[in-house]
Amino acid sequence: VVYTTGRSVPGAPTDPTVPATVEEMATLANKLGGSGVAVHADHSKVEDNKALADAIAQNHGRLDILVNNAPTKEGDDVVRITDPLAESLARGKGVVVDLGGSQTGVTKSEQHGYLHQMLVAPGRVKTERAISVAQKMGTRLTDMECARLSGQAVAAAASLSAEELRRLGVARSSASLARFELDGYAHEEEAHSFGTLTKASCVR
């Protein structure tokens, strides 16, 4: 079961460059063979986080993995979303994954000794925002990761045992956990490609 959460609602996206809604993400999870549950929540509000935690505890009793894909920037107040979810995480696998520059705000990891927090760093991802910007600038997008590669990386991390997670460490790239795209293309770890106005470049 996958809970997709966020503020977006049909017809009123929170970001015009990212028109998808939590309902669409839940539907996609269903199409891929899982069970998606859409929940409208503003994670900057403690009461929304607590309501989400209560729903998960009541319906499932545990939470195996918490994935945060909400970008933050310097100066943002990071709400401690793990605190209301701590009990459910303790009964589950207790894996917390921050994608890219996002932060779940695990400030009580010393108290929550069961948690394994890690950063999964994607390369350049072909998101709706990247496509929109490229169209405006005339940029040619080349050799970019699809968003589902990040999802495969998270799923790979979630399948590991506690000892394997400990050996894995706290930061990995998406390509080190899930190298192959759906079309069989293989991404190289720590190699980042990007499109320019005139040509595609690759740097290490």
PDB file of C-alpha atoms in Angstrom:
ATOM      1  CA  VAL A   1       0.000   0.000   0.000  1.00  0.00           C
ATOM      2  CA  VAL A   2       1.363   3.409  -1.010  1.00  0.00           C
ATOM      3  CA  TYR A   3       0.061   6.634   0.494  1.00  0.00           C
ATOM      4  CA  THR A   4       0.587   9.638  -1.788  1.00  0.00           C
ATOM      5  CA  THR A   5       0.267  12.920   0.068  1.00  0.00           C
ATOM      6  CA  GLY A   6       0.362  16.594  -0.830  1.00  0.00           C
ATOM      7  CA  ARG A   7      -1.663  19.781  -1.156  1.00  0.00           C
ATOM      8  CA  SER A   8      -2.595  19.537  -4.849  1.00  0.00           C
ATOM      9  CA  VAL A   9      -6.191  18.908  -5.855  1.00  0.00           C
ATOM     10  CA  PRO A  10      -7.683  18.386  -9.322  1.00  0.00           C
ATOM     11  CA  GLY A  11      -7.859  21.725 -11.129  1.00  0.00           C
ATOM     12  CA  ALA A  12      -5.736  23.520  -8.539  1.00  0.00           C
ATOM     13  CA  PRO A  13      -2.085  22.387  -8.640  1.00  0.00           C
ATOM     14  CA  THR A  14       0.262  23.925  -6.090  1.00  0.00           C
ATOM     15  CA  ASP A  15       2.859  24.490  -8.813  1.00  0.00           C
ATOM     16  CA  PRO A  16       1.858  25.210 -12.444  1.00  0.00           C
ATOM     17  CA  THR A  17       4.997  23.429 -13.689  1.00  0.00           C
ATOM     18  CA  VAL A  18       4.020  20.278 -11.767  1.00  0.00           C
ATOM     19  CA  PRO A  19       0.355  19.721 -12.638  1.00  0.00           C
ATOM     20  CA  ALA A  20       0.039  16.191 -11.250  1.00  0.00           C
ATOM     21  CA  THR A  21      -2.146  15.607  -8.187  1.00  0.00           C
ATOM     22  CA  VAL A  22      -1.998  13.081  -5.384  1.00  0.00           C
ATOM     23  CA  GLU A  23      -5.029  11.362  -6.938  1.00  0.00           C
ATOM     24  CA  GLU A  24      -3.112  10.836 -10.185  1.00  0.00           C
ATOM     25  CA  MET A  25      -0.131   9.438  -8.307  1.00  0.00           C
ATOM     26  CA  ALA A  26      -2.341   7.023  -6.386  1.00  0.00           C
ATOM     27  CA  THR A  27      -3.975   5.912  -9.644  1.00  0.00           C
ATOM     28  CA  LEU A  28      -0.526   5.307 -11.143  1.00  0.00           C
ATOM     29  CA  ALA A  29       0.417   3.147  -8.159  1.00  0.00           C
ATOM     30  CA  ASN A  30      -2.718   1.072  -8.789  1.00  0.00           C
ATOM     31  CA  LYS A  31      -1.838   0.674 -12.479  1.00  0.00           C
ATOM     32  CA  LEU A  32       1.643  -0.550 -11.542  1.00  0.00           C
ATOM     33  CA  GLY A  33       0.194  -3.327  -9.417  1.00  0.00           C
ATOM     34  CA  GLY A  34       0.173  -1.674  -6.014  1.00  0.00           C
ATOM     35  CA  SER A  35      -2.558  -0.091  -3.962  1.00  0.00           C
ATOM     36  CA  GLY A  36      -2.467   3.704  -3.951  1.00  0.00           C
ATOM     37  CA  VAL A  37      -4.209   5.886  -1.368  1.00  0.00           C
ATOM     38  CA  ALA A  38      -4.463   9.636  -2.001  1.00  0.00           C
ATOM     39  CA  VAL A  39      -4.380  11.896   1.068  1.00  0.00           C
ATOM     40  CA  HIS A  40      -4.610  15.680   0.960  1.00  0.00           C
ATOM     41  CA  ALA A  41      -2.158  17.029   3.515  1.00  0.00           C
ATOM     42  CA  ASP A  42      -0.109  20.161   4.053  1.00  0.00           C
ATOM     43  CA  HIS A  43       3.045  18.835   5.706  1.00  0.00           C
ATOM     44  CA  SER A  44       3.884  22.257   7.092  1.00  0.00           C
ATOM     45  CA  LYS A  45       0.928  21.775   9.449  1.00  0.00           C
ATOM     46  CA  VAL A  46       1.389  19.570  12.489  1.00  0.00           C
ATOM     47  CA  GLU A  47      -2.304  18.673  12.584  1.00  0.00           C
ATOM     48  CA  ASP A  48      -2.209  17.341   9.002  1.00  0.00           C
ATOM     49  CA  ASN A  49       0.791  15.158   9.794  1.00  0.00           C
ATOM     50  CA  LYS A  50      -0.908  13.820  12.912  1.00  0.00           C
ATOM     51  CA  ALA A  51      -4.097  13.032  10.979  1.00  0.00           C
ATOM     52  CA  LEU A  52      -2.042  11.114   8.402  1.00  0.00           C
ATOM     53  CA  ALA A  53      -0.243   9.194  11.142  1.00  0.00           C
ATOM     54  CA  ASP A  54      -3.548   8.311  12.824  1.00  0.00           C
ATOM     55  CA  ALA A  55      -5.016   7.052   9.529  1.00  0.00           C
ATOM     56  CA  ILE A  56      -1.997   4.824   8.819  1.00  0.00           C
ATOM     57  CA  ALA A  57      -1.977   3.449  12.361  1.00  0.00           C
ATOM     58  CA  GLN A  58      -5.702   2.724  12.275  1.00  0.00           C
ATOM     59  CA  ASN A  59      -5.768   1.155   8.806  1.00  0.00           C
ATOM     60  CA  HIS A  60      -2.466  -0.715   8.720  1.00  0.00           C
ATOM     61  CA  GLY A  61      -0.828  -0.636  12.140  1.00  0.00           C
ATOM     62  CA  ARG A  62       2.639   0.005  10.790  1.00  0.00           C
ATOM     63  CA  LEU A  63       4.704   2.025   8.318  1.00  0.00           C
ATOM     64  CA  ASP A  64       7.680   0.361   6.653  1.00  0.00           C
ATOM     65  CA  ILE A  65       9.142   3.250   4.692  1.00  0.00           C
ATOM     66  CA  LEU A  66       8.656   7.011   4.658  1.00  0.00           C
ATOM     67  CA  VAL A  67       9.746   8.769   1.452  1.00  0.00           C
ATOM     68  CA  ASN A  68      10.035  12.538   1.338  1.00  0.00           C
ATOM     69  CA  ASN A  69      10.167  14.202  -2.055  1.00  0.00           C
ATOM     70  CA  ALA A  70       9.193  17.707  -0.957  1.00  0.00           C
ATOM     71  CA  PRO A  71      12.019  20.100  -1.865  1.00  0.00           C
ATOM     72  CA  THR A  72      13.214  22.530   0.762  1.00  0.00           C
ATOM     73  CA  LYS A  73      15.476  25.547   0.542  1.00  0.00           C
ATOM     74  CA  GLU A  74      17.610  27.403   3.036  1.00  0.00           C
ATOM     75  CA  GLY A  75      15.481  29.207   5.566  1.00  0.00           C
ATOM     76  CA  ASP A  76      12.500  26.857   5.314  1.00  0.00           C
ATOM     77  CA  ASP A  77      10.980  25.569   8.527  1.00  0.00           C
ATOM     78  CA  VAL A  78      11.274  21.791   8.341  1.00  0.00           C
ATOM     79  CA  VAL A  79       8.320  20.172  10.059  1.00  0.00           C
ATOM     80  CA  ARG A  80       9.256  17.041  11.984  1.00  0.00           C
ATOM     81  CA  ILE A  81       6.990  14.709  10.058  1.00  0.00           C
ATOM     82  CA  THR A  82       8.678  11.635  11.505  1.00  0.00           C
ATOM     83  CA  ASP A  83       7.599  12.451  15.041  1.00  0.00           C
ATOM     84  CA  PRO A  84       3.857  11.743  14.580  1.00  0.00           C
ATOM     85  CA  LEU A  85       4.766   8.736  12.413  1.00  0.00           C
ATOM     86  CA  ALA A  86       7.379   7.380  14.843  1.00  0.00           C
ATOM     87  CA  GLU A  87       5.137   4.770  16.428  1.00  0.00           C
ATOM     88  CA  SER A  88       4.037   3.334  13.081  1.00  0.00           C
ATOM     89  CA  LEU A  89       7.636   3.350  11.818  1.00  0.00           C
ATOM     90  CA  ALA A  90       8.732   1.506  14.963  1.00  0.00           C
ATOM     91  CA  ARG A  91       6.230  -1.264  14.265  1.00  0.00           C
ATOM     92  CA  GLY A  92       7.354  -1.446  10.623  1.00  0.00           C
ATOM     93  CA  LYS A  93      10.750  -1.473   8.953  1.00  0.00           C
ATOM     94  CA  GLY A  94      11.621   2.054  10.041  1.00  0.00           C
ATOM     95  CA  VAL A  95      13.255   3.275   6.831  1.00  0.00           C
ATOM     96  CA  VAL A  96      13.229   7.015   6.099  1.00  0.00           C
ATOM     97  CA  VAL A  97      14.345   8.139   2.631  1.00  0.00           C
ATOM     98  CA  ASP A  98      14.965  11.747   1.619  1.00  0.00           C
ATOM     99  CA  LEU A  99      15.068  12.212  -2.159  1.00  0.00           C
ATOM    100  CA  GLY A 100      17.513  14.818  -3.421  1.00  0.00           C
ATOM    101  CA  GLY A 101      17.450  18.011  -1.360  1.00  0.00           C
ATOM    102  CA  SER A 102      14.300  17.162   0.584  1.00  0.00           C
ATOM    103  CA  GLN A 103      14.263  16.876   4.345  1.00  0.00           C
ATOM    104  CA  THR A 104      11.987  14.887   6.590  1.00  0.00           C
ATOM    105  CA  GLY A 105      13.447  16.539   9.649  1.00  0.00           C
ATOM    106  CA  VAL A 106      14.633  13.484  11.552  1.00  0.00           C
ATOM    107  CA  THR A 107      15.970  15.350  14.551  1.00  0.00           C
ATOM    108  CA  LYS A 108      15.160  12.676  17.118  1.00  0.00           C
ATOM    109  CA  SER A 109      17.011   9.781  15.504  1.00  0.00           C
ATOM    110  CA  GLU A 110      18.946   9.308  18.737  1.00  0.00           C
ATOM    111  CA  GLN A 111      15.667   8.618  20.509  1.00  0.00           C
ATOM    112  CA  HIS A 112      14.209   6.647  17.592  1.00  0.00           C
ATOM    113  CA  GLY A 113      17.025   4.116  17.397  1.00  0.00           C
ATOM    114  CA  TYR A 114      15.047   1.874  15.055  1.00  0.00           C
ATOM    115  CA  LEU A 115      15.129   4.454  12.247  1.00  0.00           C
ATOM    116  CA  HIS A 116      17.432   4.120   9.278  1.00  0.00           C
ATOM    117  CA  GLN A 117      17.562   7.470   7.522  1.00  0.00           C
ATOM    118  CA  MET A 118      19.229   7.754   4.142  1.00  0.00           C
ATOM    119  CA  LEU A 119      19.560  10.190   1.272  1.00  0.00           C
ATOM    120  CA  VAL A 120      18.894   8.892  -2.240  1.00  0.00           C
ATOM    121  CA  ALA A 121      20.313  11.368  -4.727  1.00  0.00           C
ATOM    122  CA  PRO A 122      18.919  11.144  -8.263  1.00  0.00           C
ATOM    123  CA  GLY A 123      20.831  12.417 -11.263  1.00  0.00           C
ATOM    124  CA  ARG A 124      19.041  14.872 -13.517  1.00  0.00           C
ATOM    125  CA  VAL A 125      15.434  13.741 -13.656  1.00  0.00           C
ATOM    126  CA  LYS A 126      13.094  14.324 -16.579  1.00  0.00           C
ATOM    127  CA  THR A 127      10.284  15.853 -14.545  1.00  0.00           C
ATOM    128  CA  GLU A 128       7.372  17.976 -15.716  1.00  0.00           C
ATOM    129  CA  ARG A 129       9.257  21.047 -14.498  1.00  0.00           C
ATOM    130  CA  ALA A 130      12.426  20.105 -16.405  1.00  0.00           C
ATOM    131  CA  ILE A 131      10.425  19.548 -19.597  1.00  0.00           C
ATOM    132  CA  SER A 132       8.620  22.887 -19.197  1.00  0.00           C
ATOM    133  CA  VAL A 133      11.861  24.812 -18.638  1.00  0.00           C
ATOM    134  CA  ALA A 134      13.556  23.051 -21.569  1.00  0.00           C
ATOM    135  CA  GLN A 135      10.715  23.987 -23.895  1.00  0.00           C
ATOM    136  CA  LYS A 136      10.929  27.648 -22.882  1.00  0.00           C
ATOM    137  CA  MET A 137      14.719  27.753 -23.273  1.00  0.00           C
ATOM    138  CA  GLY A 138      14.995  25.554 -26.340  1.00  0.00           C
ATOM    139  CA  THR A 139      17.123  23.095 -24.386  1.00  0.00           C
ATOM    140  CA  ARG A 140      17.559  19.547 -25.644  1.00  0.00           C
ATOM    141  CA  LEU A 141      17.154  17.108 -22.749  1.00  0.00           C
ATOM    142  CA  THR A 142      19.518  14.162 -23.122  1.00  0.00           C
ATOM    143  CA  ASP A 143      20.383  11.149 -20.982  1.00  0.00           C
ATOM    144  CA  MET A 144      18.117  12.063 -18.083  1.00  0.00           C
ATOM    145  CA  GLU A 145      16.669   9.711 -15.515  1.00  0.00           C
ATOM    146  CA  CYS A 146      12.943   9.071 -15.459  1.00  0.00           C
ATOM    147  CA  ALA A 147      11.157   9.621 -12.173  1.00  0.00           C
ATOM    148  CA  ARG A 148      10.402   5.922 -11.918  1.00  0.00           C
ATOM    149  CA  LEU A 149      14.118   5.152 -11.606  1.00  0.00           C
ATOM    150  CA  SER A 150      14.043   7.020  -8.277  1.00  0.00           C
ATOM    151  CA  GLY A 151      11.031   4.931  -7.303  1.00  0.00           C
ATOM    152  CA  GLN A 152      12.876   1.734  -8.174  1.00  0.00           C
ATOM    153  CA  ALA A 153      15.833   2.907  -6.075  1.00  0.00           C
ATOM    154  CA  VAL A 154      13.559   3.517  -3.084  1.00  0.00           C
ATOM    155  CA  ALA A 155      11.919   0.094  -3.548  1.00  0.00           C
ATOM    156  CA  ALA A 156      15.368  -1.525  -3.690  1.00  0.00           C
ATOM    157  CA  ALA A 157      16.386   0.150  -0.429  1.00  0.00           C
ATOM    158  CA  ALA A 158      13.119  -0.878   1.220  1.00  0.00           C
ATOM    159  CA  SER A 159      13.730  -4.534   0.316  1.00  0.00           C
ATOM    160  CA  LEU A 160      17.041  -4.680   2.207  1.00  0.00           C
ATOM    161  CA  SER A 161      17.503  -6.126   5.674  1.00  0.00           C
ATOM    162  CA  ALA A 162      18.539  -3.978   8.627  1.00  0.00           C
ATOM    163  CA  GLU A 163      22.131  -5.230   8.328  1.00  0.00           C
ATOM    164  CA  GLU A 164      22.221  -4.543   4.581  1.00  0.00           C
ATOM    165  CA  LEU A 165      20.890  -1.041   5.185  1.00  0.00           C
ATOM    166  CA  ARG A 166      23.582  -0.450   7.791  1.00  0.00           C
ATOM    167  CA  ARG A 167      26.300  -1.481   5.342  1.00  0.00           C
ATOM    168  CA  LEU A 168      24.712   0.603   2.593  1.00  0.00           C
ATOM    169  CA  GLY A 169      25.248   3.811   4.539  1.00  0.00           C
ATOM    170  CA  VAL A 170      23.281   7.039   4.656  1.00  0.00           C
ATOM    171  CA  ALA A 171      23.704   8.397   1.115  1.00  0.00           C
ATOM    172  CA  ARG A 172      23.466   6.688  -2.265  1.00  0.00           C
ATOM    173  CA  SER A 173      22.695   7.688  -5.819  1.00  0.00           C
ATOM    174  CA  SER A 174      19.612   6.354  -7.590  1.00  0.00           C
ATOM    175  CA  ALA A 175      21.845   4.673 -10.175  1.00  0.00           C
ATOM    176  CA  SER A 176      23.698   2.703  -7.487  1.00  0.00           C
ATOM    177  CA  LEU A 177      20.441   1.136  -6.303  1.00  0.00           C
ATOM    178  CA  ALA A 178      18.450   0.834  -9.554  1.00  0.00           C
ATOM    179  CA  ARG A 179      20.642   1.199 -12.603  1.00  0.00           C
ATOM    180  CA  PHE A 180      18.363   0.175 -15.442  1.00  0.00           C
ATOM    181  CA  GLU A 181      15.588   2.268 -16.934  1.00  0.00           C
ATOM    182  CA  LEU A 182      12.359   0.656 -18.110  1.00  0.00           C
ATOM    183  CA  ASP A 183      13.727   0.573 -21.661  1.00  0.00           C
ATOM    184  CA  GLY A 184      16.910  -1.198 -20.544  1.00  0.00           C
ATOM    185  CA  TYR A 185      19.133   1.895 -20.640  1.00  0.00           C
ATOM    186  CA  ALA A 186      21.751   1.780 -17.882  1.00  0.00           C
ATOM    187  CA  HIS A 187      22.765   4.882 -15.919  1.00  0.00           C
ATOM    188  CA  GLU A 188      26.309   5.116 -14.629  1.00  0.00           C
ATOM    189  CA  GLU A 189      26.724   6.002 -10.970  1.00  0.00           C
ATOM    190  CA  GLU A 190      28.128   9.508 -10.361  1.00  0.00           C
ATOM    191  CA  ALA A 191      27.886  10.419 -14.056  1.00  0.00           C
ATOM    192  CA  HIS A 192      25.478  13.300 -14.619  1.00  0.00           C
ATOM    193  CA  SER A 193      24.294  14.275 -18.075  1.00  0.00           C
ATOM    194  CA  PHE A 194      22.413  17.412 -18.989  1.00  0.00           C
ATOM    195  CA  GLY A 195      21.110  19.191 -22.045  1.00  0.00           C
ATOM    196  CA  THR A 196      22.368  22.552 -23.237  1.00  0.00           C
ATOM    197  CA  LEU A 197      21.115  24.897 -25.899  1.00  0.00           C
ATOM    198  CA  THR A 198      23.500  23.417 -28.440  1.00  0.00           C
ATOM    199  CA  LYS A 199      24.622  20.002 -27.321  1.00  0.00           C
ATOM    200  CA  ALA A 200      24.414  17.367 -24.614  1.00  0.00           C
ATOM    201  CA  SER A 201      27.213  17.269 -22.071  1.00  0.00           C
ATOM    202  CA  CYS A 202      28.322  14.793 -19.452  1.00  0.00           C
ATOM    203  CA  VAL A 203      30.350  15.554 -16.328  1.00  0.00           C
ATOM    204  CA  ARG A 204      31.697  13.546 -13.448  1.00  0.00           C
TER     205      ARG A 204
END
